[in-house]
Coordinates of C-alpha atoms in Angstrom, one line a residue:
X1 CA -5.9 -35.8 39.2
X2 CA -6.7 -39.6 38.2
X3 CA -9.0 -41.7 40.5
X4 CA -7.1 -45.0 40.4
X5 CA -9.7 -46.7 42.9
X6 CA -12.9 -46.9 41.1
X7 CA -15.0 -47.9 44.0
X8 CA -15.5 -49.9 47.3
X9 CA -16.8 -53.2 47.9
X10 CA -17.9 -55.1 51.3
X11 CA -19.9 -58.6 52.1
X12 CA -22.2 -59.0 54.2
X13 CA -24.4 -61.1 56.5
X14 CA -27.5 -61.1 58.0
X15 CA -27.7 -61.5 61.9
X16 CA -27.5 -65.3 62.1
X17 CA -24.3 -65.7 60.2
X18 CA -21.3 -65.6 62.5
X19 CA -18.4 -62.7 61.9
X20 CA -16.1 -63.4 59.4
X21 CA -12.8 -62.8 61.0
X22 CA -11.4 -60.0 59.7
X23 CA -7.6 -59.3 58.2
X24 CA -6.1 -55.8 59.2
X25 CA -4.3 -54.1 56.7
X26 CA -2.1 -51.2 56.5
X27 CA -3.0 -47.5 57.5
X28 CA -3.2 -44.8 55.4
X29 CA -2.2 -43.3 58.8
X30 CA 0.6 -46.0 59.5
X31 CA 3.5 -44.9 61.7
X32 CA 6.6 -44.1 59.4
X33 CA 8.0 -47.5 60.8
X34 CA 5.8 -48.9 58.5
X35 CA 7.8 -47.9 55.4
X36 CA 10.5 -49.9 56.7
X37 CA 8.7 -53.5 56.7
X38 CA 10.4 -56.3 55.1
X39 CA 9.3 -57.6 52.1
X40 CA 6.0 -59.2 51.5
X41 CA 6.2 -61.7 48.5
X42 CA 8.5 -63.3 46.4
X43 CA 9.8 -61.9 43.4
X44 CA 8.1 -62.3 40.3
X45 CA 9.7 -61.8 36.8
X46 CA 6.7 -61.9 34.4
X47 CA 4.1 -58.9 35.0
X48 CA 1.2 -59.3 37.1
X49 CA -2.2 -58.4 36.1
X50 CA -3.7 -55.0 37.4
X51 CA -5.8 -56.1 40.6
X52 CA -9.6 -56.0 39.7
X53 CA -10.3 -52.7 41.7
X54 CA -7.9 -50.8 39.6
X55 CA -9.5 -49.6 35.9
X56 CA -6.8 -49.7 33.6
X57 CA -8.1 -46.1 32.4
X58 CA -5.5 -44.0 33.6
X59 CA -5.3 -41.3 31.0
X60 CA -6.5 -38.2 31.8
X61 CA -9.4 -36.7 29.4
X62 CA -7.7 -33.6 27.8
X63 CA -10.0 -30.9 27.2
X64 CA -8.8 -29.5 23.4
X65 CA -11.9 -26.7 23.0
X66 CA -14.1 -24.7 24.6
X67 CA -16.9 -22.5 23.2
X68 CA -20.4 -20.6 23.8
X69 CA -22.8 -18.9 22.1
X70 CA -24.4 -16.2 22.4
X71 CA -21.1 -14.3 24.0
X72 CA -23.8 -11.4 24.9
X73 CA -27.4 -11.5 26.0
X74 CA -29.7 -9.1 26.7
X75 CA -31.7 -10.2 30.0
X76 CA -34.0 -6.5 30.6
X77 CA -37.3 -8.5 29.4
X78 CA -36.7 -12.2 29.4
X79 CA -34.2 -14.8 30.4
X80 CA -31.7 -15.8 27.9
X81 CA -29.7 -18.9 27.3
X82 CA -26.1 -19.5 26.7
X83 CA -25.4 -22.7 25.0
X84 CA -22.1 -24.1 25.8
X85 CA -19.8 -26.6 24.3
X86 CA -16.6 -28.5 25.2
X87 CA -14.3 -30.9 23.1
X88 CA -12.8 -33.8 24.8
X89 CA -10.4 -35.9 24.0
X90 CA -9.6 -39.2 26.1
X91 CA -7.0 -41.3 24.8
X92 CA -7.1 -44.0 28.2
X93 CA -4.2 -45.7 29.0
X94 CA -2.7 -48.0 29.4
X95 CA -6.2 -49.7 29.1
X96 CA -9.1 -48.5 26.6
X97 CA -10.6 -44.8 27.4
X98 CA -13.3 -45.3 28.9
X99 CA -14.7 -41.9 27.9
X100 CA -16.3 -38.6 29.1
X101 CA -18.7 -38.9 31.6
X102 CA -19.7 -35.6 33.0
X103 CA -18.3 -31.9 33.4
X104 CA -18.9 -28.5 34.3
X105 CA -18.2 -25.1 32.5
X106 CA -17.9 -22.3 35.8
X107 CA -18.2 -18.2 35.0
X108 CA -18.1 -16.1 37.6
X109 CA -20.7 -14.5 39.6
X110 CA -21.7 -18.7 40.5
X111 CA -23.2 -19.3 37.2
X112 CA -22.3 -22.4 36.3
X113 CA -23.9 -25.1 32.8
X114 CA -23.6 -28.6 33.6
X115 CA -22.0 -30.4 30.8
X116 CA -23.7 -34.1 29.3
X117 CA -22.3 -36.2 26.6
X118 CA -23.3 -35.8 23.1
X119 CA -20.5 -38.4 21.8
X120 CA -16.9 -39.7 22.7
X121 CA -15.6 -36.3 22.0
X122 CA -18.0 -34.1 22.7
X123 CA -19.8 -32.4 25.9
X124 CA -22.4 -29.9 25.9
X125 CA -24.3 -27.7 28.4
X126 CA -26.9 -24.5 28.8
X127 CA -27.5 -22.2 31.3
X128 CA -30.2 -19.7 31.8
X129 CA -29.6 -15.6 32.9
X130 CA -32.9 -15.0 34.8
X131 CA -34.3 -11.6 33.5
X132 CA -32.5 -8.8 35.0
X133 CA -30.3 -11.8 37.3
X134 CA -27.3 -9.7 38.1
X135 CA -27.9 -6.8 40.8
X136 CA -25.3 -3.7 40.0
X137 CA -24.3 0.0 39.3
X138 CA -24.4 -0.6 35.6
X139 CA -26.3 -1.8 33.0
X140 CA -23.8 -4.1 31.7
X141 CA -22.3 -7.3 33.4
X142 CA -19.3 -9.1 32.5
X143 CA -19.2 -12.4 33.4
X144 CA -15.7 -14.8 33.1
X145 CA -15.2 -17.8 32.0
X146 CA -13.7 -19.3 35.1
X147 CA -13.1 -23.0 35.3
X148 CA -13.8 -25.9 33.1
X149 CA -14.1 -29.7 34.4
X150 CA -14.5 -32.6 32.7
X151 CA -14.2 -36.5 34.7
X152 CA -14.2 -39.5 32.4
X153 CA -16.5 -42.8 33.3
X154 CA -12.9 -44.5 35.2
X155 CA -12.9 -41.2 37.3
X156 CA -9.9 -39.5 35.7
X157 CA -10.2 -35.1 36.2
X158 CA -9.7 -32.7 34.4
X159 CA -9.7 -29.3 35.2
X160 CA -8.2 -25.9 33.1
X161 CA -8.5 -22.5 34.7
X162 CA -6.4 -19.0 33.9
X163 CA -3.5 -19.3 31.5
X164 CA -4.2 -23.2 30.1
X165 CA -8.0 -22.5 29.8
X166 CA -7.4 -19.4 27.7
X167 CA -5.4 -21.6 25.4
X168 CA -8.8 -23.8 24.4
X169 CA -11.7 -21.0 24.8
X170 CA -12.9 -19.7 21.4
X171 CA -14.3 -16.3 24.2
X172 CA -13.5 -15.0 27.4
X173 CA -16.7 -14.4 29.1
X174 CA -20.6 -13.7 28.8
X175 CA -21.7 -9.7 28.5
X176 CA -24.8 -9.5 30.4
X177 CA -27.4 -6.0 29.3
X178 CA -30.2 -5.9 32.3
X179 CA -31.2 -3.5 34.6
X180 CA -30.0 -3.0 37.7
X181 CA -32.2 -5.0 40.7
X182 CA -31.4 -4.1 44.4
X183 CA -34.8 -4.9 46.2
X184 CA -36.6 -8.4 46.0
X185 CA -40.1 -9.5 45.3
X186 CA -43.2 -8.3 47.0
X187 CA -45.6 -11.0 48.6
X188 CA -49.1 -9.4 48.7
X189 CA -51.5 -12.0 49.3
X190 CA -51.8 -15.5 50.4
X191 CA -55.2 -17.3 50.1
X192 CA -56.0 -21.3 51.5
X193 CA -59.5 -22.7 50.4
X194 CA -60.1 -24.1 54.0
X195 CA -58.1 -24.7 57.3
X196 CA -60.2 -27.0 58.5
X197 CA -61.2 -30.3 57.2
X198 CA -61.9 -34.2 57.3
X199 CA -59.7 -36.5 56.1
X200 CA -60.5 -39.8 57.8
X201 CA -61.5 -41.5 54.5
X202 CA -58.6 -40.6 52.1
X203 CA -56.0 -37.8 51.8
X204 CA -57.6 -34.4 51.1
X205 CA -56.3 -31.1 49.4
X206 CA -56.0 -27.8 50.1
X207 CA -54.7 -25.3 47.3
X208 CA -53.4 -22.1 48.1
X209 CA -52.8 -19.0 45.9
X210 CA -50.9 -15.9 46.4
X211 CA -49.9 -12.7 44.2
X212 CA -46.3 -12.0 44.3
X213 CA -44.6 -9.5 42.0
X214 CA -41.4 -8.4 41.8
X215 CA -40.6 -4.4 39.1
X216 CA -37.6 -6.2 37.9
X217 CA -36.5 -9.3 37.8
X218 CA -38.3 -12.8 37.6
X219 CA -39.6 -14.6 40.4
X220 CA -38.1 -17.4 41.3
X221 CA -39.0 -20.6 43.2
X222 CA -42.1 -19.5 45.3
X223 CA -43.0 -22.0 48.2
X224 CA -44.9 -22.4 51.3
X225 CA -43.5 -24.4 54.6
X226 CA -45.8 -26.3 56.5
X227 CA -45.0 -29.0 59.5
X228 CA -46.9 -30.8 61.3
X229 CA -47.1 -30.5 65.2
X230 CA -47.3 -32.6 68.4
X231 CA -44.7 -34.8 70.1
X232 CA -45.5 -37.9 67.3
X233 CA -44.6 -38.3 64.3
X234 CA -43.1 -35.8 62.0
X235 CA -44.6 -34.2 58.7
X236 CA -42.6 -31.6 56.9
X237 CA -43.9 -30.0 53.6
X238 CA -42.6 -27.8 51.1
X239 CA -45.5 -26.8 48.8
X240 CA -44.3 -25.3 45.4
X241 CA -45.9 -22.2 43.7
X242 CA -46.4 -22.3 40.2
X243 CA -47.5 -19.4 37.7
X244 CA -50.6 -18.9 36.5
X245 CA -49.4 -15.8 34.8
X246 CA -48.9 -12.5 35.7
X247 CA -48.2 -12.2 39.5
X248 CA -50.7 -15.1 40.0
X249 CA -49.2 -18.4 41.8
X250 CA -50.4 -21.6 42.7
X251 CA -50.1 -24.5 44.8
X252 CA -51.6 -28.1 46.1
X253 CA -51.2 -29.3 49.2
X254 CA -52.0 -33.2 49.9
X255 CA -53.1 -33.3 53.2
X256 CA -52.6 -36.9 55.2
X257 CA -55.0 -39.4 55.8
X258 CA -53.1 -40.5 58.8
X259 CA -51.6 -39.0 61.7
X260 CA -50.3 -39.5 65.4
X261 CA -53.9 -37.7 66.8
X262 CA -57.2 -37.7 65.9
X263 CA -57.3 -34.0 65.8
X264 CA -54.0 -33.2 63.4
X265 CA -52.3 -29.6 63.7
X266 CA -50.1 -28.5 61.5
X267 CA -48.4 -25.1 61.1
X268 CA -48.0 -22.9 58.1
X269 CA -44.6 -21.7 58.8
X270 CA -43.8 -19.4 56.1
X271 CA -44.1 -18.3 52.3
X272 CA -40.6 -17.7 50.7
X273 CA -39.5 -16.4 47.1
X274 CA -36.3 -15.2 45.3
X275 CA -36.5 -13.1 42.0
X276 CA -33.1 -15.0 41.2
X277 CA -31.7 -18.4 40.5
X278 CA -28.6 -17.4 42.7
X279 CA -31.1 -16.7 45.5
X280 CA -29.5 -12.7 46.1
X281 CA -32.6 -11.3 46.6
X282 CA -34.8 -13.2 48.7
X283 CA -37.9 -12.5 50.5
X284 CA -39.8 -14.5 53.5
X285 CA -43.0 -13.5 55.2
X286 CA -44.2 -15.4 58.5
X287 CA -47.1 -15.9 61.3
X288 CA -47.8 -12.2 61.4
X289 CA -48.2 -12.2 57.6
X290 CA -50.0 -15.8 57.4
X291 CA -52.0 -14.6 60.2
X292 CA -53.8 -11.4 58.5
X293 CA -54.1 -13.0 55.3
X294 CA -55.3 -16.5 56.6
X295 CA -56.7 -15.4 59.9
X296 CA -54.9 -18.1 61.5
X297 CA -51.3 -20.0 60.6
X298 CA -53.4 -23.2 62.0
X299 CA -54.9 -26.2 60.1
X300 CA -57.2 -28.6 62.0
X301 CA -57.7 -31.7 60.4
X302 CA -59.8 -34.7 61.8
X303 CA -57.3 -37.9 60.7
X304 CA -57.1 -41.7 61.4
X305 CA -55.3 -42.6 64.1
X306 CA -51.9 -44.5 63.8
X307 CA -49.6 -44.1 67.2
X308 CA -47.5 -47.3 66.3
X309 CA -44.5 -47.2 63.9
X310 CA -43.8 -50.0 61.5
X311 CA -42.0 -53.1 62.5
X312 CA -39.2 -54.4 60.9
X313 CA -39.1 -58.5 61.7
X314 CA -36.6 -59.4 59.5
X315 CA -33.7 -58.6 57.1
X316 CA -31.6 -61.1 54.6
X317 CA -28.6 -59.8 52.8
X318 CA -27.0 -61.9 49.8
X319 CA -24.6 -63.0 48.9
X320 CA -23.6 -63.5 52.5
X321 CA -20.1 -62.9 52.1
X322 CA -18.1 -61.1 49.6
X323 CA -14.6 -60.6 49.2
X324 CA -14.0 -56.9 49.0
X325 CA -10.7 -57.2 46.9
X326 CA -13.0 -59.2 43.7
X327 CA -14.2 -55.9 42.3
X328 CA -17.4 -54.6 42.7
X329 CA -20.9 -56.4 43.1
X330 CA -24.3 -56.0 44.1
X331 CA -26.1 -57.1 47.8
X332 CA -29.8 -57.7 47.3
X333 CA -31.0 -57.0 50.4
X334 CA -34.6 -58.2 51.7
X335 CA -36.8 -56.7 54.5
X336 CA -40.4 -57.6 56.1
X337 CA -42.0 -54.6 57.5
X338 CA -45.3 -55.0 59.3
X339 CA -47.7 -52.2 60.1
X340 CA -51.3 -53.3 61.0
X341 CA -52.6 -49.7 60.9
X342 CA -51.4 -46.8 58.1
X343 CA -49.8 -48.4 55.1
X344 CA -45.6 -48.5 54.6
X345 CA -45.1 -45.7 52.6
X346 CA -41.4 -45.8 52.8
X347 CA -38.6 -48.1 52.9
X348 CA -35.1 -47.4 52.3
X349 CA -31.4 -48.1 52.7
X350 CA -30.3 -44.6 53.9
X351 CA -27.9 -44.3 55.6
X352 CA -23.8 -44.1 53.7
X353 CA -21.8 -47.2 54.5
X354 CA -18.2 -47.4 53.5
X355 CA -19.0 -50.0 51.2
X356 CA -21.9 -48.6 49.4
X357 CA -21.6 -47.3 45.6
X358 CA -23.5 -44.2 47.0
X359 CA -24.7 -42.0 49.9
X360 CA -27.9 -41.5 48.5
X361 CA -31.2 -43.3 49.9
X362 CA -31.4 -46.9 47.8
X363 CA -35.0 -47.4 47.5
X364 CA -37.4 -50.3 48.0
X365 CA -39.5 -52.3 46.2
X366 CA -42.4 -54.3 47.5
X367 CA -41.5 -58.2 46.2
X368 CA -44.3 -59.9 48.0
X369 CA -47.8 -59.5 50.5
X370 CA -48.7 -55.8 50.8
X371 CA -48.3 -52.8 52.6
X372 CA -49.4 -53.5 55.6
X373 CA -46.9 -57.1 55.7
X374 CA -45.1 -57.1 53.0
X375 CA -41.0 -58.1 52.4
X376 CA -39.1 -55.2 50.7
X377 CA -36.2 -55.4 48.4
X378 CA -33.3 -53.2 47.4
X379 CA -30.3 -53.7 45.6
X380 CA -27.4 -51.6 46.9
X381 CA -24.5 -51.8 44.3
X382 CA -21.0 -51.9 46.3
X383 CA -17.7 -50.9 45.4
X384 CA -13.9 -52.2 45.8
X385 CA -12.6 -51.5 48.8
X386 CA -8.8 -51.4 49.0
X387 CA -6.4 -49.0 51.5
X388 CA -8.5 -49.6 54.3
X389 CA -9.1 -51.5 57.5
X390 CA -13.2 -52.8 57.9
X391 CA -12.7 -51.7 61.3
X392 CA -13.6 -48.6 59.9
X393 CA -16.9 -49.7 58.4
X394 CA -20.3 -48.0 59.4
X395 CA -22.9 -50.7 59.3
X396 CA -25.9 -48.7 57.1
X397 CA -29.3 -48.5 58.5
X398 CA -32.9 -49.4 57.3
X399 CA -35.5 -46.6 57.5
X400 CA -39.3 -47.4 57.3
X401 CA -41.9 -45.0 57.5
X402 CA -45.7 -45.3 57.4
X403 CA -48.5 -43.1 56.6
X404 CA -48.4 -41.1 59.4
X405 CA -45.1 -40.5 59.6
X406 CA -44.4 -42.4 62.0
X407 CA -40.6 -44.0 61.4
X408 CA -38.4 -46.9 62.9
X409 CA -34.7 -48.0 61.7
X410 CA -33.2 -51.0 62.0
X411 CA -29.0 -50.3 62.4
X412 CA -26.7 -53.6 60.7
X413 CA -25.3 -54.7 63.8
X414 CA -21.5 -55.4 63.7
X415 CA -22.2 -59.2 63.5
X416 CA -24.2 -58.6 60.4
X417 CA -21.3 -57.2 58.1
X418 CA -18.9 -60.1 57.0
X419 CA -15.4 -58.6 55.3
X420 CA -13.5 -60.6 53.9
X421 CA -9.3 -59.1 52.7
X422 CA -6.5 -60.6 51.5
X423 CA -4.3 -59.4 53.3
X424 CA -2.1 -56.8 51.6
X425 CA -3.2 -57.9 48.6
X426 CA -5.7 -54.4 49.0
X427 CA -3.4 -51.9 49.7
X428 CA -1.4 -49.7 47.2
X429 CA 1.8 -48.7 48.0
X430 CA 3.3 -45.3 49.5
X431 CA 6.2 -44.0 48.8
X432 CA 8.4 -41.1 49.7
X433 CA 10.8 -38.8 47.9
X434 CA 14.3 -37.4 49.0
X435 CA 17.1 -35.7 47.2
X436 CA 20.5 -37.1 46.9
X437 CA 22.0 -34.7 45.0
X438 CA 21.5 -31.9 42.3
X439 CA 20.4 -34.6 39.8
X440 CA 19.0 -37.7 41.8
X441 CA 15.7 -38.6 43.6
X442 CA 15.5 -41.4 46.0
X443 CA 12.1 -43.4 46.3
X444 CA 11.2 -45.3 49.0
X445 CA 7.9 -47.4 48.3
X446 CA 6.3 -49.2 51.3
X447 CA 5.8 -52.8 49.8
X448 CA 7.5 -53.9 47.2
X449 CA 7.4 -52.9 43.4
X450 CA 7.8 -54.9 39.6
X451 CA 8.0 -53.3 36.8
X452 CA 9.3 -49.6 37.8
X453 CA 9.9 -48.8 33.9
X454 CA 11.3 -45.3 33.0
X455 CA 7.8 -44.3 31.4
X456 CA 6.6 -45.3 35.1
X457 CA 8.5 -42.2 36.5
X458 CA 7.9 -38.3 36.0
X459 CA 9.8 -35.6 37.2
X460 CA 8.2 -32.0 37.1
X461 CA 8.9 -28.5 38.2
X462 CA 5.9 -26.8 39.8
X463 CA 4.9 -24.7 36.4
X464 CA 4.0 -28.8 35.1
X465 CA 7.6 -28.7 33.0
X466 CA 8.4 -32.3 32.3
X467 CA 12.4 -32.9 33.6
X468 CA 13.3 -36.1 31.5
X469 CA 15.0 -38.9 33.6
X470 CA 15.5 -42.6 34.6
X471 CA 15.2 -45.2 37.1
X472 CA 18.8 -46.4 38.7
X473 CA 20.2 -47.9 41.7
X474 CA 16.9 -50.3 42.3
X475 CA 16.8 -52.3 45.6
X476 CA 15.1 -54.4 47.6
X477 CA 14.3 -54.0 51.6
X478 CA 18.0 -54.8 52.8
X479 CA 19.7 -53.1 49.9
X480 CA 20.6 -55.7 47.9
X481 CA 20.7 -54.5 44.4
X482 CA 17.6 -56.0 42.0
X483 CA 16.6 -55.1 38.7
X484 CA 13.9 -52.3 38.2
X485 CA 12.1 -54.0 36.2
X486 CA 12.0 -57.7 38.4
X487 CA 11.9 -56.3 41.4
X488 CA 10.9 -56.6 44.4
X489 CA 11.8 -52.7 44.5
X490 CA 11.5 -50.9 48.0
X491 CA 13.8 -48.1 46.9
X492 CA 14.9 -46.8 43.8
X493 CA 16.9 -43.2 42.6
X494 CA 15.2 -41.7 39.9
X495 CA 18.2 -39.8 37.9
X496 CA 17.4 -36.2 36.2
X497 CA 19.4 -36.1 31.9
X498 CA 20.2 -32.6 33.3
X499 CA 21.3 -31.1 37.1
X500 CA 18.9 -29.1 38.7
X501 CA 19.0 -25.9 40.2
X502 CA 19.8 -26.3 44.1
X503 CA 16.8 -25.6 46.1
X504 CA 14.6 -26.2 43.5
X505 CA 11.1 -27.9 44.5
X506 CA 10.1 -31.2 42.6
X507 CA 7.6 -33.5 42.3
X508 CA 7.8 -37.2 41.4
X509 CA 5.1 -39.1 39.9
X510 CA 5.2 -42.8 40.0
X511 CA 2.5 -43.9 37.3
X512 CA 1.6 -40.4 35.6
X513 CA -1.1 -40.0 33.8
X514 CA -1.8 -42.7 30.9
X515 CA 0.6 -45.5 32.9
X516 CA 0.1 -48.1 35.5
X517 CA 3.8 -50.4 34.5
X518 CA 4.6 -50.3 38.2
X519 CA 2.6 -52.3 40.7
X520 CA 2.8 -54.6 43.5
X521 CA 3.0 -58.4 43.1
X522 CA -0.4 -58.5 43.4
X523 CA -1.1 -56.1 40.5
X524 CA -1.8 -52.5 42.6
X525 CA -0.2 -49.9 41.6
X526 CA 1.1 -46.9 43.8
X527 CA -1.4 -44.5 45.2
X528 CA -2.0 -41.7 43.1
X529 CA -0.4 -38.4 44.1
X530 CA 2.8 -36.8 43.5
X531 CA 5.8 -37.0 46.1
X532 CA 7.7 -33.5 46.6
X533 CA 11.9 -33.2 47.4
X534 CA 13.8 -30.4 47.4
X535 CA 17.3 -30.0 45.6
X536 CA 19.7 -29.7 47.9

């Protein structure tokens, strides 16, 4: 279904700038009393423009073929790879297509190619059968063609499964030959070239090597879990095993200059391995393992001492306001972190606040001095916010870390985030649906509408059949009667060609794909999901 709201988008202040006072806007939540406000601006005849949160891409990207090749491998030595391809067409509206941005092409059995874009119409993908993937009975696997996805750069989905994705697909599925796999790999030996050392003048390295084998299938992601122990500080490691051919593996691991004790422990909790990329046969061997073939599960290392996390002395945001209906922008933030012992190793915006582009940790940069007292910078791209109240916001939080692993965050206090709304100016309107009769829907939007064309309407049954119809009976929030197109709309009939068949279920669209005609006075158009009545 289309994403109309293509992001949100906060401003924000540092601790010495007073809150902003903030201007509460309507619920998603809001008591059904809410639908029956008066009206909140004057009419308007001429059309206003779409508000800048709102990408005029509306069209849904239709997916016109899929196809892969090979349609059968044979997997009993080596892995094979299916090479996939999907044709896209995205036709925007009522703005410019903003084209394909990413997809997915799903079989069954959770194997799955990742689609990227060749060119405006085109989206291709591979994925890789491990050798002998698929435990079973037989020697033959059949895997489906199960779901294709494809989301344009505004946000728009598509997605074809059963009946409509049989339509496009040039083949049905993937016929796997292997041999059948039911036990996973064996883990015979694990080797470390010392558990004791000296790092006090520089990070050292220990490389370990183990023999793992599996009569079947491939072996797949070897690694070894070490962490570190003691009440300060934390050290987590996951050390990767890589082939040196045969059932040879090997791995490096960087052990710390610095650490919470003079005499570091840290444990060597386990060596895991899977012989398949879906993980169905998995083996892990632990201390009593790591034990016989180490003699201990213990490393002693002699560090330099560091018992003090870093200190975080001050953070600037800018701009130092912004107003979240403008569209989206960019806060720079700035941070001085001080740490007289270890070096800053890490500093990062971390944690997921409502107005960030993304959840994921927005790394540092070091602008000026050094790691030991030095002012960190990160820009954190933010994103519209509309159809919500900033008394929901979750102030983000800093993270530093040092070389020791020693960590302190600094939480945005309340007083640090500055919203500023325009009132309902960021909201996009509800509505409901009701049957009047075998032939008429009634609308009820919850602000007031322009522009309620008859392409801005769509009536379908719940196979996706199109019921052709028309806006009538427009009117504003005491009934007077107002044109559809001038507005201010807060109800509306939408009037079938044909009768319908009593108790049939409907759904009515306001805006379907490709159109945004209707839309508040201050240019947002109604959120994006169908309303459902029942014929009477």
């Amino acid at each position: 279904m289309p994403r109309l709201v293509r992001s949100i988008a906060v401003g924000l202040v540092t601790a010495l700038v007073p809150m902003v006072p903030l201007v509460s806007v309507a619920s998603a939540g809001a008591d059904p009393a809410w639908l029956d406000a008066g009206p909140t601006s004057p009419s308007r005849a001429a059309v206003p423009p779409l508000h800048p949160c709102i990408d005029p891409d509306h069209g849904d990207p239709a997916i016109t073929r899929v196809s892969f090749r090979p349609t059968s491998i044979d997997i009993r030595r080596r892995p094979a790879t299916v090479h996939v391809r999907v044709k896209v067409a995205d036709t925007g509206g009522p703005g410019r297509a903003s084209g394909p941005a990413r997809g997915e092409v799903s079989f069954t059995r959770g194997v799955a190619a990742r689609l990227h874009v060749v060119d405006r119409s085109t989206m291709a993908g591979t994925v890789t059968i491990g050798r002998n993937e698929f435990p079973g009975r037989t020697d033959v696997t059949r895997l489906l063609l199960d779901e294709v996805t494809v989301v344009d750069q505004a946000g728009n989905t598509t997605d074809l499964v059963d009946d409509d994705l049989a339509a496009v697909a040039a083949s049905t599925g993937i016929d796997v030959v292997g041999v059948p796999d039911r036990e996973p790999p064996v883990i015979s030996r694990l080797r470390a070239t010392r558990t004791r050392l000296d790092a006090r003048r520089g990070d050292r390295r220990i490389v370990l090597t183990a023999r793992i084998h599996d009569a079947v299938g491939d072996v797949v992601r070897p690694q070894v879990s070490i962490y570190s122990l003691g009440r300060r500080g934390s050290y987590n490691a996951q050390i990767e095993l890589r082939s040196l051919g045969g059932d040879r593996f090997r791995g490096v691991w960087r052990v710390p200059r610095w650490a919470p004790h003079a005499l570091q422990r840290y444990r060597i909790d386990s060596i895991s391995v899977s012989d398949s990329t879906a993980g169905t046969r998995f083996r892990v061997r632990r201390a009593p393992f790591i034990q016989r073939q180490l003699g201990t599960d213990i490393v002693r290392v002699r560090s330099r001492v560091d018992t003090t996390p870093p200190r975080v002395r001050d953070v600037r945001l800018s701009p130092s306001a912004i107003d979240l209906t403008d569209g989206p922008r960019t806060v720079v933030a700035r941070i001085r972190v001080i740490d007289r012992q270890s070096p800053v190793r890490a500093v990062s915006f971390d944690k997921y606040a409502f107005w960030a582009a993304s959840p994921l940790p927005q790394r540092s940069r070091l602008v000026s001095g050094d790691r030991h007292d030095g002012v960190w910078e990160v820009r954190v791209p933010t994103r519209c916010s509309i159809n919500r109240t900033p008394y929901a916001a979750e102030p983000g939080v800093w993270f530093v870390a040092d070389g020791a692993s020693l960590h302190r965050t600094y939480r945005l206090r309340n007083h640090d985030v500055s919203v500023v709304l325009s009132g309902e100016s960021a909201v996009q309107p509800r509505y409901r649906a009701s049957a009047v009769d075998t032939s008429s829907i009634r609308v009820r939007f919850g602000a007031a509408v322009l522009n309620l064309t008859d392409a801005a309407g769509e009536l379908t049954r719940p196979d996706g059949t199109v019921i052709p119809g028309s806006w009538t009976a427009c009117a504003d929030a005491v009934g007077a009667s107002v044109s559809c197109l001038d507005g201010p709309v807060r109800t509306a009939v939408y009037t079938a060609d044909d009768p319908l068949a009593s108790g049939a279920r409907v759904s009515l669209t306001v805006n379907p794909s490709g159109v945004l005609d209707a839309r508040t006075p201050y240019g947002m158009p109604p959120v994006d999901y169908p309303a459902v009545a029942v014929i009477p």
